[in-house]
mmCIF file with all atom_site columns, C-alpha atoms and ligand atoms in Angstrom:
data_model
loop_
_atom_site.group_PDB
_atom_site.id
_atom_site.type_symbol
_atom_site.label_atom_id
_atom_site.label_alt_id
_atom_site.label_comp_id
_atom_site.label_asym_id
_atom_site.label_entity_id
_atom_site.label_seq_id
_atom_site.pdbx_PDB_ins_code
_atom_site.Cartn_x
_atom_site.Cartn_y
_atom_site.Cartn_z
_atom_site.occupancy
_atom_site.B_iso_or_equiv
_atom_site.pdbx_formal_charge
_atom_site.auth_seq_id
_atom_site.auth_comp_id
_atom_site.auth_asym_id
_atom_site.auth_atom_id
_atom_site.pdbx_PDB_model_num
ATOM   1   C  CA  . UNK A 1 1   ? -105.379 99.172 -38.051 1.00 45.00 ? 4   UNK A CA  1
ATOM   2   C  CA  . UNK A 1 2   ? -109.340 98.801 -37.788 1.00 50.00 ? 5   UNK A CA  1
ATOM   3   C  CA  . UNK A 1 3   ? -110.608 95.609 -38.365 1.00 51.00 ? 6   UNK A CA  1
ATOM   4   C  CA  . UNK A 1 4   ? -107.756 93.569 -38.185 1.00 58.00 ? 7   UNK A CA  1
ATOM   5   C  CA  . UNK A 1 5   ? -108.575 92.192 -34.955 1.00 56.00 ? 8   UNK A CA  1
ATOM   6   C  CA  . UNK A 1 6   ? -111.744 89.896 -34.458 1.00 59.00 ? 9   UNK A CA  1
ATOM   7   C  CA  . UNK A 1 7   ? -112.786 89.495 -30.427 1.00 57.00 ? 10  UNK A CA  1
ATOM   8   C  CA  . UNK A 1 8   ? -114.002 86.105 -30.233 1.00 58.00 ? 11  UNK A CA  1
ATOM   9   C  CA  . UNK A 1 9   ? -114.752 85.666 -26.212 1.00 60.00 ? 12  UNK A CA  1
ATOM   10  C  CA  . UNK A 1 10  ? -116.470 82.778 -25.013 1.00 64.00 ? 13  UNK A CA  1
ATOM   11  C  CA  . UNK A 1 11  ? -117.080 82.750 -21.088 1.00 79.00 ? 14  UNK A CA  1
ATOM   12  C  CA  . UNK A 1 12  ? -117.925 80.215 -19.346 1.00 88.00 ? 15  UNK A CA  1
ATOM   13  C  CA  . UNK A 1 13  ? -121.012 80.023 -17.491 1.00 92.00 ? 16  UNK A CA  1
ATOM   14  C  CA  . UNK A 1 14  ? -121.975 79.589 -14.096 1.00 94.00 ? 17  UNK A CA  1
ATOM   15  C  CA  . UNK A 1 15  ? -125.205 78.405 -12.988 1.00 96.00 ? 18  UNK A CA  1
ATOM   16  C  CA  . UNK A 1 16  ? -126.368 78.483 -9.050  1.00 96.00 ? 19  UNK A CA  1
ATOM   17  C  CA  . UNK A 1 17  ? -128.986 75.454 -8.324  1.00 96.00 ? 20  UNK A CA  1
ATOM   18  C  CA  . UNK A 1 18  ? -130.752 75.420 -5.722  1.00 93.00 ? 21  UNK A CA  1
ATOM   19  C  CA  . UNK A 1 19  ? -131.241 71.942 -4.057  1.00 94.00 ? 22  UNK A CA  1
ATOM   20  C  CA  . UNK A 1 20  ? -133.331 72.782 -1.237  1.00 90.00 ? 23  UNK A CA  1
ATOM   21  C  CA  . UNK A 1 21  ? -134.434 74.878 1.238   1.00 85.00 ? 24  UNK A CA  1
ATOM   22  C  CA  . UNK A 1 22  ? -134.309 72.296 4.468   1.00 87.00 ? 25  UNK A CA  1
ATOM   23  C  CA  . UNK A 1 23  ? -131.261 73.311 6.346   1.00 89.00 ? 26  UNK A CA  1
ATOM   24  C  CA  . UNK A 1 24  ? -130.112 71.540 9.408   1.00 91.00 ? 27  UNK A CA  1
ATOM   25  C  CA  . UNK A 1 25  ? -128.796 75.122 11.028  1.00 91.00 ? 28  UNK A CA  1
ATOM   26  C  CA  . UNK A 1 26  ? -130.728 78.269 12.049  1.00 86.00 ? 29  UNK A CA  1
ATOM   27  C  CA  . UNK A 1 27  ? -128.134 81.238 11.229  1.00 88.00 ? 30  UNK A CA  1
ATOM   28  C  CA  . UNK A 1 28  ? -129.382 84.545 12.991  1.00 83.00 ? 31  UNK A CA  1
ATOM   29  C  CA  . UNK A 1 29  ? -129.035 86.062 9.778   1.00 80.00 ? 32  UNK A CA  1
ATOM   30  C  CA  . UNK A 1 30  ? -129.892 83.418 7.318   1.00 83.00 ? 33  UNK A CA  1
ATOM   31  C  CA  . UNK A 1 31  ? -132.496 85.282 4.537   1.00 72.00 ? 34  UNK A CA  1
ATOM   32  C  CA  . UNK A 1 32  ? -133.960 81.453 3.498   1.00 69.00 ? 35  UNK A CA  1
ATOM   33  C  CA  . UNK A 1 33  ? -135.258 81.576 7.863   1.00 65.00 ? 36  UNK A CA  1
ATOM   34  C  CA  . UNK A 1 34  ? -138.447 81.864 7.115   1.00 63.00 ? 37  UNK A CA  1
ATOM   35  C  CA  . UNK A 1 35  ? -138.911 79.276 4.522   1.00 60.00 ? 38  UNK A CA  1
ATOM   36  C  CA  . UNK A 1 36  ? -136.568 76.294 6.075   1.00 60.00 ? 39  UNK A CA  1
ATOM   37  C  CA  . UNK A 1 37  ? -138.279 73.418 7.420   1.00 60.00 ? 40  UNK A CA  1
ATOM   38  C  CA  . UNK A 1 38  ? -136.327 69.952 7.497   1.00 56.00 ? 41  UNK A CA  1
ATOM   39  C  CA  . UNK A 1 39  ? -139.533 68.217 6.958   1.00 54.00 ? 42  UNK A CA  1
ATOM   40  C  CA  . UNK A 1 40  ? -141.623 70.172 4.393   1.00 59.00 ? 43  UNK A CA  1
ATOM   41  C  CA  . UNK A 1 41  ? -140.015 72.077 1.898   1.00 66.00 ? 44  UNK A CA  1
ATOM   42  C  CA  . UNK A 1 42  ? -140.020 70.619 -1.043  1.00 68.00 ? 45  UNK A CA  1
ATOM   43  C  CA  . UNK A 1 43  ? -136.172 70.009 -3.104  1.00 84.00 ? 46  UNK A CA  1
ATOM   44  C  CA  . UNK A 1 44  ? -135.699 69.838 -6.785  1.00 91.00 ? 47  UNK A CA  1
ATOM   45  C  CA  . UNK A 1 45  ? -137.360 67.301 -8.406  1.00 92.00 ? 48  UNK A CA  1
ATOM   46  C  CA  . UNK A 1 46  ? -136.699 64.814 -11.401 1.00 94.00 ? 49  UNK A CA  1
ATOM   47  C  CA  . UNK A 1 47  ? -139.046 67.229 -14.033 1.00 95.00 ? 50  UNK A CA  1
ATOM   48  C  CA  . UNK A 1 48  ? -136.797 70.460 -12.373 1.00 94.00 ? 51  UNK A CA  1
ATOM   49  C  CA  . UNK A 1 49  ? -133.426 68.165 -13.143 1.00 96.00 ? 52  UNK A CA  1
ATOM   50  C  CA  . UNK A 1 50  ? -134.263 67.331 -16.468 1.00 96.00 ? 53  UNK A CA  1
ATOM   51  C  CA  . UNK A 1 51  ? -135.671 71.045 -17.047 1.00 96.00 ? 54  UNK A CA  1
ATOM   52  C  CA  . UNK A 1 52  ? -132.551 72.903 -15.904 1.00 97.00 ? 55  UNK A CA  1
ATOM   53  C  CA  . UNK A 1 53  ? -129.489 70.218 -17.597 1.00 97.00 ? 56  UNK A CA  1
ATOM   54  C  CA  . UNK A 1 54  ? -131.674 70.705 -21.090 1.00 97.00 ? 57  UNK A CA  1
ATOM   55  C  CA  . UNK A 1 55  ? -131.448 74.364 -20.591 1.00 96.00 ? 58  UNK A CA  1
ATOM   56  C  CA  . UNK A 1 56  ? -127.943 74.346 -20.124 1.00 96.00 ? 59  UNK A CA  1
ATOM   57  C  CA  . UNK A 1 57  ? -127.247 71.663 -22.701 1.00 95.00 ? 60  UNK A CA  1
ATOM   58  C  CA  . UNK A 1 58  ? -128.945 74.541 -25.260 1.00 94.00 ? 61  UNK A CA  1
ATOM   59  C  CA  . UNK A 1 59  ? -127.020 77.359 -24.179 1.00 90.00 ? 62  UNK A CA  1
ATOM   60  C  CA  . UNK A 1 60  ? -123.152 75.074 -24.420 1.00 88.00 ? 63  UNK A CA  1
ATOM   61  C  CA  . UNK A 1 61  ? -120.562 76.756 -26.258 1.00 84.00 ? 64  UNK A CA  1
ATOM   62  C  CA  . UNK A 1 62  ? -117.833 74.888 -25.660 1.00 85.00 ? 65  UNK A CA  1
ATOM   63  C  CA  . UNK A 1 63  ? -116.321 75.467 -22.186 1.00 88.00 ? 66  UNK A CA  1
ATOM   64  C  CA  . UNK A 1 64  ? -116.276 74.233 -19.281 1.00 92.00 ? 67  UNK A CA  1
ATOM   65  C  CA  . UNK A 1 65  ? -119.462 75.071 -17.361 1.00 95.00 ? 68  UNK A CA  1
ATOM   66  C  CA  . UNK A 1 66  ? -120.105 75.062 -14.374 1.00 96.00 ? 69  UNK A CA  1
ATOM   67  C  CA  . UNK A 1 67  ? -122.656 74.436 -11.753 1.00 97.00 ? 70  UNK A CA  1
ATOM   68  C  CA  . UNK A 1 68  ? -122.834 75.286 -7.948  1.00 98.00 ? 71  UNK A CA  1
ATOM   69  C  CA  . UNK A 1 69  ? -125.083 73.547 -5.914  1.00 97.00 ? 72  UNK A CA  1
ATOM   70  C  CA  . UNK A 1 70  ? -126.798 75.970 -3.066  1.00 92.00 ? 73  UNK A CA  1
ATOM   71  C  CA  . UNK A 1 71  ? -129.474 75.553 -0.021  1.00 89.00 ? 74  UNK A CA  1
ATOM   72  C  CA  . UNK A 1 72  ? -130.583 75.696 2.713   1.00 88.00 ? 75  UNK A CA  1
ATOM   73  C  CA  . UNK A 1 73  ? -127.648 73.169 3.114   1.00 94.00 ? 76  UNK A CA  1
ATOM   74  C  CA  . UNK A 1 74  ? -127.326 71.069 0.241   1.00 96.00 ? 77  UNK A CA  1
ATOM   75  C  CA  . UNK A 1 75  ? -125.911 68.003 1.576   1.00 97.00 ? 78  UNK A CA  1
ATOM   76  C  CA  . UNK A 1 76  ? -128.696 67.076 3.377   1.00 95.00 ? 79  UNK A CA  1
ATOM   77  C  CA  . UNK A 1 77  ? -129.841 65.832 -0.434  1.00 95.00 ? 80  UNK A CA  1
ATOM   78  C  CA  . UNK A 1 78  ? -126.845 64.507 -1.314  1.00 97.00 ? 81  UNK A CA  1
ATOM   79  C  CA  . UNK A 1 79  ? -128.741 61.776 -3.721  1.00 96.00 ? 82  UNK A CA  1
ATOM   80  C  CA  . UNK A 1 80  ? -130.187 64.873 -5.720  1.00 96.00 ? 83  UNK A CA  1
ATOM   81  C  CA  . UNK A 1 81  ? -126.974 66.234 -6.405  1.00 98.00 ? 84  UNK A CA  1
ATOM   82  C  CA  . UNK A 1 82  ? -125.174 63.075 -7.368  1.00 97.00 ? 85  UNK A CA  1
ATOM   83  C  CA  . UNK A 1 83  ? -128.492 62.236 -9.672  1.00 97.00 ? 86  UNK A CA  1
ATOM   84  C  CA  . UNK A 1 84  ? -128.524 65.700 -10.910 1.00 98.00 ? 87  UNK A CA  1
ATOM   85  C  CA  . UNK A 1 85  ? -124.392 64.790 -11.393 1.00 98.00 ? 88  UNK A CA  1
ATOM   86  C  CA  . UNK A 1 86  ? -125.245 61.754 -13.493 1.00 97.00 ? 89  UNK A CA  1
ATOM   87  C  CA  . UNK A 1 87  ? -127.540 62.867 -15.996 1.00 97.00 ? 90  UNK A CA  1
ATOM   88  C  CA  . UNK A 1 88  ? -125.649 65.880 -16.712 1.00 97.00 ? 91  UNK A CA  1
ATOM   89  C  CA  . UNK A 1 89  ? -122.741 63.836 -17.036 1.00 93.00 ? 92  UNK A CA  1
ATOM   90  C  CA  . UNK A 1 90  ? -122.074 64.328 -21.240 1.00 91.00 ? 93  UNK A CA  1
ATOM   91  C  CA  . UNK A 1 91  ? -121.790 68.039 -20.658 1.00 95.00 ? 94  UNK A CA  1
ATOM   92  C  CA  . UNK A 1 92  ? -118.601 68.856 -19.610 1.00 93.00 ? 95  UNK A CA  1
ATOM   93  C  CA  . UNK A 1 93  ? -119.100 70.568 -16.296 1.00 96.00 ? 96  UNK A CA  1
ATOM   94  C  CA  . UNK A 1 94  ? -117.824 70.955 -13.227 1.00 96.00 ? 97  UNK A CA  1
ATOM   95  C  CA  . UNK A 1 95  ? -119.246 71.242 -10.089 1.00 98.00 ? 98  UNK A CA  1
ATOM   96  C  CA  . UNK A 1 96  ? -119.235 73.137 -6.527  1.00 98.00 ? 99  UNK A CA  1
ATOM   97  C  CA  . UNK A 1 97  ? -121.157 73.522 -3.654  1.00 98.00 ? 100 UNK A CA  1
ATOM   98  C  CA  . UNK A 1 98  ? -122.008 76.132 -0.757  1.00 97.00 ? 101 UNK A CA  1
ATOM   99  C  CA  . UNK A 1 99  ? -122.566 74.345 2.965   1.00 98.00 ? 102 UNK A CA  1
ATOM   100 C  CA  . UNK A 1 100 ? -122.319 74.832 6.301   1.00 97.00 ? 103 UNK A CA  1
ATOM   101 C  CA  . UNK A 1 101 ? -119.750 71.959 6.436   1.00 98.00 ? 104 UNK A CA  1
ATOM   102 C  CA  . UNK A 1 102 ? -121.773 69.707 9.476   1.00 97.00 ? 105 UNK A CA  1
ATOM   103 C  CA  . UNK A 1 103 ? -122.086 66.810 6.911   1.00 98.00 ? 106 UNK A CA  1
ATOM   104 C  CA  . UNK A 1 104 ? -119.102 66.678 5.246   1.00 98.00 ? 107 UNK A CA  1
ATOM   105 C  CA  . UNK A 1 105 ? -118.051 63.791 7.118   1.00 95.00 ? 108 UNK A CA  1
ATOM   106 C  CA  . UNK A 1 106 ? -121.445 61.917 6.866   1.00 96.00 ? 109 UNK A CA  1
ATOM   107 C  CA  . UNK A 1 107 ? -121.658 61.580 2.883   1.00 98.00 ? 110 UNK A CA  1
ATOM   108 C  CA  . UNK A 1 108 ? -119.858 59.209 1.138   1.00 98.00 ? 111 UNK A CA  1
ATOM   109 C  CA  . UNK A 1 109 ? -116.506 60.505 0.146   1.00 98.00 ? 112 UNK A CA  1
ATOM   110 C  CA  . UNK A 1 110 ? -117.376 59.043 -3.619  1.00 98.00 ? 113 UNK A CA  1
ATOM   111 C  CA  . UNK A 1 111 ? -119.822 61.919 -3.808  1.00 98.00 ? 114 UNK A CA  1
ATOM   112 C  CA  . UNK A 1 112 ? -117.120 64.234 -2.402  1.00 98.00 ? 115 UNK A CA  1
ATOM   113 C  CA  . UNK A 1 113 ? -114.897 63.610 -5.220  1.00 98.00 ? 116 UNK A CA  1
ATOM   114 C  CA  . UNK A 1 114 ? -117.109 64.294 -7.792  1.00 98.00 ? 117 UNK A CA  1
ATOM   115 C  CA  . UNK A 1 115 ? -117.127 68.341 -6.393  1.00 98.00 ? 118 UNK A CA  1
ATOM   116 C  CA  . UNK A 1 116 ? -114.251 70.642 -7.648  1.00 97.00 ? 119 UNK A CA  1
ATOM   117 C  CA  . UNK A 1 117 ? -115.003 73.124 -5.109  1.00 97.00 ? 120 UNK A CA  1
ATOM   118 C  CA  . UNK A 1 118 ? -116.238 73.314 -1.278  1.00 98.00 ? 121 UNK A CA  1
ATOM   119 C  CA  . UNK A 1 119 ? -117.088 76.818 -0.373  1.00 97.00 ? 122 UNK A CA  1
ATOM   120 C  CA  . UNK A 1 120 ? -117.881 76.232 3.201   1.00 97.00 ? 123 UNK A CA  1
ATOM   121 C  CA  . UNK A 1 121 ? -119.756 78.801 5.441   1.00 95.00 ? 124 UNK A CA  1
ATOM   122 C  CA  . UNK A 1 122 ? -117.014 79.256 8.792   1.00 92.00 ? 125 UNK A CA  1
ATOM   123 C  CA  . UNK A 1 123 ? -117.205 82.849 10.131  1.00 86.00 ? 126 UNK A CA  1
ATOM   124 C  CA  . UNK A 1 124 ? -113.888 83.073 11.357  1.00 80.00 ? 127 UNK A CA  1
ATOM   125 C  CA  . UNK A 1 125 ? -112.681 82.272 14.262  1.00 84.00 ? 128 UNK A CA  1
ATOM   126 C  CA  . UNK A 1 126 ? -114.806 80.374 16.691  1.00 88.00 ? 129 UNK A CA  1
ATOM   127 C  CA  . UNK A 1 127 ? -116.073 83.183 18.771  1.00 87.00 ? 130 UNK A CA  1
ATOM   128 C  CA  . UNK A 1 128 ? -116.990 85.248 15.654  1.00 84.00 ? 131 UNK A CA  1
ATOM   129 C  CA  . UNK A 1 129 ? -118.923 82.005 13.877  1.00 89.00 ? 132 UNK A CA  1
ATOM   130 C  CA  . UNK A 1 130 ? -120.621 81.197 17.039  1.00 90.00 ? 133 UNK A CA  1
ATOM   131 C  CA  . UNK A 1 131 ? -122.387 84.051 17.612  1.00 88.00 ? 134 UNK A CA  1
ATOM   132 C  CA  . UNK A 1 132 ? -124.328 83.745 14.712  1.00 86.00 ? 135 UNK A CA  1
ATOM   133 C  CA  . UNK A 1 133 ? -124.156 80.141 13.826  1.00 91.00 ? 136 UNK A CA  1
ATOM   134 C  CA  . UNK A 1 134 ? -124.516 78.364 17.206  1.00 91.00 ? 137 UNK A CA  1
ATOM   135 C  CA  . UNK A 1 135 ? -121.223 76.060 18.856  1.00 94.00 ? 138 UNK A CA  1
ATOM   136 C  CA  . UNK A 1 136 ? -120.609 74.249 15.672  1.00 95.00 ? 139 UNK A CA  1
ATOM   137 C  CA  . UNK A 1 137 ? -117.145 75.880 15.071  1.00 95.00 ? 140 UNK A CA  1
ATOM   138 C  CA  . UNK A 1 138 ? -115.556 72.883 16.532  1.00 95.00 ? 141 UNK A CA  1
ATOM   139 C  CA  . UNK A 1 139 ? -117.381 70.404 14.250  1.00 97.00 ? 142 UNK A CA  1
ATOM   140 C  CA  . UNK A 1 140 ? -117.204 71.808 10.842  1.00 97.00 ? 143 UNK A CA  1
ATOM   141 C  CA  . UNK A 1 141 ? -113.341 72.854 11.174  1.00 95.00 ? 144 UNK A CA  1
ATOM   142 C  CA  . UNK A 1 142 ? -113.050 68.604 12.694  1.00 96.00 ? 145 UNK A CA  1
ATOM   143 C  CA  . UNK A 1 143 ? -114.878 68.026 9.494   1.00 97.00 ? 146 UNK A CA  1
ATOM   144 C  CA  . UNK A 1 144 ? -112.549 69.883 7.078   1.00 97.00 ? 147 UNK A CA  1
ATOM   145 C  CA  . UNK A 1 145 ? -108.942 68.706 8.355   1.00 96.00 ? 148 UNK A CA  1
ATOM   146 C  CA  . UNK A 1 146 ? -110.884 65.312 7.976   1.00 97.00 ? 149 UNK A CA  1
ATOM   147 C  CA  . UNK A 1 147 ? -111.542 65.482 4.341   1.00 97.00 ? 150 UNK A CA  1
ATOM   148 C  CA  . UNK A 1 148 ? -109.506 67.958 2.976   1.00 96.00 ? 151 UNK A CA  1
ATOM   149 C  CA  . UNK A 1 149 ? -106.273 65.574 2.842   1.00 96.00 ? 152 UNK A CA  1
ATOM   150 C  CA  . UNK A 1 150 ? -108.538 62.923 0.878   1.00 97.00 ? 153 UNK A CA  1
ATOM   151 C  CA  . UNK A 1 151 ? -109.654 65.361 -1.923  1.00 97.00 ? 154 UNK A CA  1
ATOM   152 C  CA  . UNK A 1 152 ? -108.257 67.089 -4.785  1.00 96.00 ? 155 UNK A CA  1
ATOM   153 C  CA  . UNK A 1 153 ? -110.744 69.563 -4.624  1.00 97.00 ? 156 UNK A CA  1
ATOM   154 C  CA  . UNK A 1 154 ? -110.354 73.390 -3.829  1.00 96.00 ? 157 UNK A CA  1
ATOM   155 C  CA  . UNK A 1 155 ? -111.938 74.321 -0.226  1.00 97.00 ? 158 UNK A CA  1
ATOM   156 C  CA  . UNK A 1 156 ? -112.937 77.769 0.156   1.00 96.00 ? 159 UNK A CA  1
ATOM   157 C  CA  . UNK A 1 157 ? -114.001 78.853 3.841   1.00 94.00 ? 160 UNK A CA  1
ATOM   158 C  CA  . UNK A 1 158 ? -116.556 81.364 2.739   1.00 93.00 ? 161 UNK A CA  1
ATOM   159 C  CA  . UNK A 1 159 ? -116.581 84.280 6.097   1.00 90.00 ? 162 UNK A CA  1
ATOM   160 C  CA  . UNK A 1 160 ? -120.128 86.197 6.565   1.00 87.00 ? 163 UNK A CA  1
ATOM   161 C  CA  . UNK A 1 161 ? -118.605 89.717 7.710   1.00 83.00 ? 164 UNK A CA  1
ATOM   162 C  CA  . UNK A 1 162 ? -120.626 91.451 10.154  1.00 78.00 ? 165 UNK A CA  1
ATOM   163 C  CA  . UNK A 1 163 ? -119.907 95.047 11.983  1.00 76.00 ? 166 UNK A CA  1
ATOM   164 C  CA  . UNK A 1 164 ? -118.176 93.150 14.482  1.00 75.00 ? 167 UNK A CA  1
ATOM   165 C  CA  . UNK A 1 165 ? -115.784 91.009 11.936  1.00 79.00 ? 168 UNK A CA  1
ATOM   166 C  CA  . UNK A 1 166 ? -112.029 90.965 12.114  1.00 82.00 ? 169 UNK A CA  1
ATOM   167 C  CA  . UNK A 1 167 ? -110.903 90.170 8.906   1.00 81.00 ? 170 UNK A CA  1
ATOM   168 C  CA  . UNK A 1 168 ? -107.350 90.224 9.591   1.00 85.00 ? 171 UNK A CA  1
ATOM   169 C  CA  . UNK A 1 169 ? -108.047 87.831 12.737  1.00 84.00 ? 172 UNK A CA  1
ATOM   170 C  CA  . UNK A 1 170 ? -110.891 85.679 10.472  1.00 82.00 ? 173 UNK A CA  1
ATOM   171 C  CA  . UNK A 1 171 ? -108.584 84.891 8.086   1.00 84.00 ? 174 UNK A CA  1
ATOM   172 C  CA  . UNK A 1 172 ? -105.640 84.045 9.884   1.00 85.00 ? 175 UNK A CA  1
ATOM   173 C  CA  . UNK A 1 173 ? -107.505 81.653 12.126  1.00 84.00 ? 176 UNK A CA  1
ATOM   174 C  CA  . UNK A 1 174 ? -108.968 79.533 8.867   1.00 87.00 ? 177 UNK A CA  1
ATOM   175 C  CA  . UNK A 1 175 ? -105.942 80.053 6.006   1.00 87.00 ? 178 UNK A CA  1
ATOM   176 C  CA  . UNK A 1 176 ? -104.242 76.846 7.313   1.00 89.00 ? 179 UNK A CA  1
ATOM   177 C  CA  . UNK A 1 177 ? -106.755 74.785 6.938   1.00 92.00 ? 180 UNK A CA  1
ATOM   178 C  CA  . UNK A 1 178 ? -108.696 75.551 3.648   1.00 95.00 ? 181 UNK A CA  1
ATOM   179 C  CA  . UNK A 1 179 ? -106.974 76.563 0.334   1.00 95.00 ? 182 UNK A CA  1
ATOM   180 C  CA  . UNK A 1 180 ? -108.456 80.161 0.612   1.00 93.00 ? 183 UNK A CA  1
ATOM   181 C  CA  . UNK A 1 181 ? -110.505 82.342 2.550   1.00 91.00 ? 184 UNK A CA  1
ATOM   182 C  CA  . UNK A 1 182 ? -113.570 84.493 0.730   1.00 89.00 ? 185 UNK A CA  1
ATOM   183 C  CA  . UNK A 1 183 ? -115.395 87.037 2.838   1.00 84.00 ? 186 UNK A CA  1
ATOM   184 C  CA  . UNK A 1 184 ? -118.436 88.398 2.050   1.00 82.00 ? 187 UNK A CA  1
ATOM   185 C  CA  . UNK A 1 185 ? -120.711 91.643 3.271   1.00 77.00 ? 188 UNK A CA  1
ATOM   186 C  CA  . UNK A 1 186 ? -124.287 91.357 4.310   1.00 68.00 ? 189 UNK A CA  1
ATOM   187 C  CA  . UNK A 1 187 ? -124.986 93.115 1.620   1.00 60.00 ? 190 UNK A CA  1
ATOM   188 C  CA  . UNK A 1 188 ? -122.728 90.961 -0.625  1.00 54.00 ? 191 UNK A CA  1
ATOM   189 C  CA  . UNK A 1 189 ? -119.918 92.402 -1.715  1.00 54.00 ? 192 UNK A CA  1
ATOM   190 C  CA  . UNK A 1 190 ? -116.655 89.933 -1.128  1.00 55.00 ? 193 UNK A CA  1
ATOM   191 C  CA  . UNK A 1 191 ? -113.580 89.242 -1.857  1.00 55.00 ? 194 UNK A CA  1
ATOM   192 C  CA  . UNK A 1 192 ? -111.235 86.191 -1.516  1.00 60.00 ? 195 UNK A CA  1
ATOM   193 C  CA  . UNK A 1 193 ? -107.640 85.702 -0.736  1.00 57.00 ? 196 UNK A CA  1
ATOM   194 C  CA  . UNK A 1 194 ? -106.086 82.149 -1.316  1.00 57.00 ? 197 UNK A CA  1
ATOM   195 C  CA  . UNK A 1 195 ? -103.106 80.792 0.344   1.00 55.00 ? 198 UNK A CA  1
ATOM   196 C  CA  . UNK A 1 196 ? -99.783  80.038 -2.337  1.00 50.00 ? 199 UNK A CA  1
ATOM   197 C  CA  . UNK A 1 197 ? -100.587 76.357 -2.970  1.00 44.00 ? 200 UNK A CA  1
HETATM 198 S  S1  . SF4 B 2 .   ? -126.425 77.388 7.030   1.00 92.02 ? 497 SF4 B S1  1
HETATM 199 FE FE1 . SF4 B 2 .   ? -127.065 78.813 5.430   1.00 92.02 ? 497 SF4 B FE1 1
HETATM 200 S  S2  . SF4 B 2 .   ? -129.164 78.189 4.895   1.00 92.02 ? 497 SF4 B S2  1
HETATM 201 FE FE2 . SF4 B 2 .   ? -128.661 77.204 6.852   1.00 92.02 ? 497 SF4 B FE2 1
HETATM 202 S  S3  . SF4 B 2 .   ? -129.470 78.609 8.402   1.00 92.02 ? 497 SF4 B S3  1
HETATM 203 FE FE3 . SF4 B 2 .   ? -127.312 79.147 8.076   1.00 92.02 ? 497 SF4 B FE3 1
HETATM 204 S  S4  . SF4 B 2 .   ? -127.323 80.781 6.511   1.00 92.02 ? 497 SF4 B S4  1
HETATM 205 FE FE4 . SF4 B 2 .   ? -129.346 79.752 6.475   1.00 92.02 ? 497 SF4 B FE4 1
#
């Protein structure tokens, strides 16, 4: 019968901030390169803050928003996030971030709480990762079996898939110690696979 349905869908938003570009990694591939520099590139400041959590207090419509904090590598402003956390604390969000996973072990575990999800850059397997992201394989998987048992949050390792990728090997060598594995093109097309929890 026409018109005895009424579609109401509300979707809930997701909105990508951008912390800074200062990144304490040089990625062969990384498109932000040419911009990173850990001592002059400016992060968001207090005006940007207040600019972007009254833009999404005016667009709200009821669910759960939420917002994912990118870089350069994010953590290395850990104090922005957790201010931009508290003042956009009455809105019902939740929150994630993207990183490269060398200082998950160096910020306060406090401020690790108050993330629902880790989606953290680890190419693999070691020999894979390493090509393109230098020997910090060793570090950053230390640095998840470290916080992972201390968190309720979902971790994500987020693969870069090059020519050379194997995804069947990638995955295999990270499912165990993250709650799912998402793998993503160069030219960003991805998909994610997550273990039965
Ligand atoms: S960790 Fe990310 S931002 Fe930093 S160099 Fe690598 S790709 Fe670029």
């Amino acid at each position: 019968m026409r018109g005895r349905f009424k579609f109401n869908i509300l979707l809930a938003m997701e909105y990508s901030v951008y912390i800074t570009y200062k990144c304490n990694l040089r990625c062969s591939f990384c498109y932000v390169k040419k911009k990173i520099s850990l001592y002059d590139t400016p992060t968001l400041t207090d005006e940007h803050i207040e600019q972007i959590i009254k833009y999404i207090s005016t667009n709200k419509n009821g669910q759960k928003d939420r917002v994912m904090f990118f870089g350069g590598e994010p953590l290395i402003d850990y104090e922005i996030i957790k201010k931009f956390i508290n003042k956009s604390g009455g809105l019902n969000l939740s929150y994630g971030i993207y990183t490269n996973g060398l200082l998950l072990n160096s910020v306060p575990l406090d401020f690790l709480k108050l993330l629902d999800i880790f989606l953290i850059s680890i190419d693999g397997d070691k020999k894979a990762h390493e090509k393109y992201r230098g020997q910090t394989y060793k570090k950053i998987v230390g640095n998840i079996k470290k916080i992972k048992p201390k968190l309720d949050s979902l971790i994500i390792g987020r693969v870069t898939v090059t020519e050379e990728t194997n995804i069947y090997k990638s995955v295999k060598s990270l499912i165990n110690d993250v709650d799912a594995v998402h793998w993503r093109s160069l030219t960003n097309r991805s998909l994610m696979m997550q273990r039965n929890l």
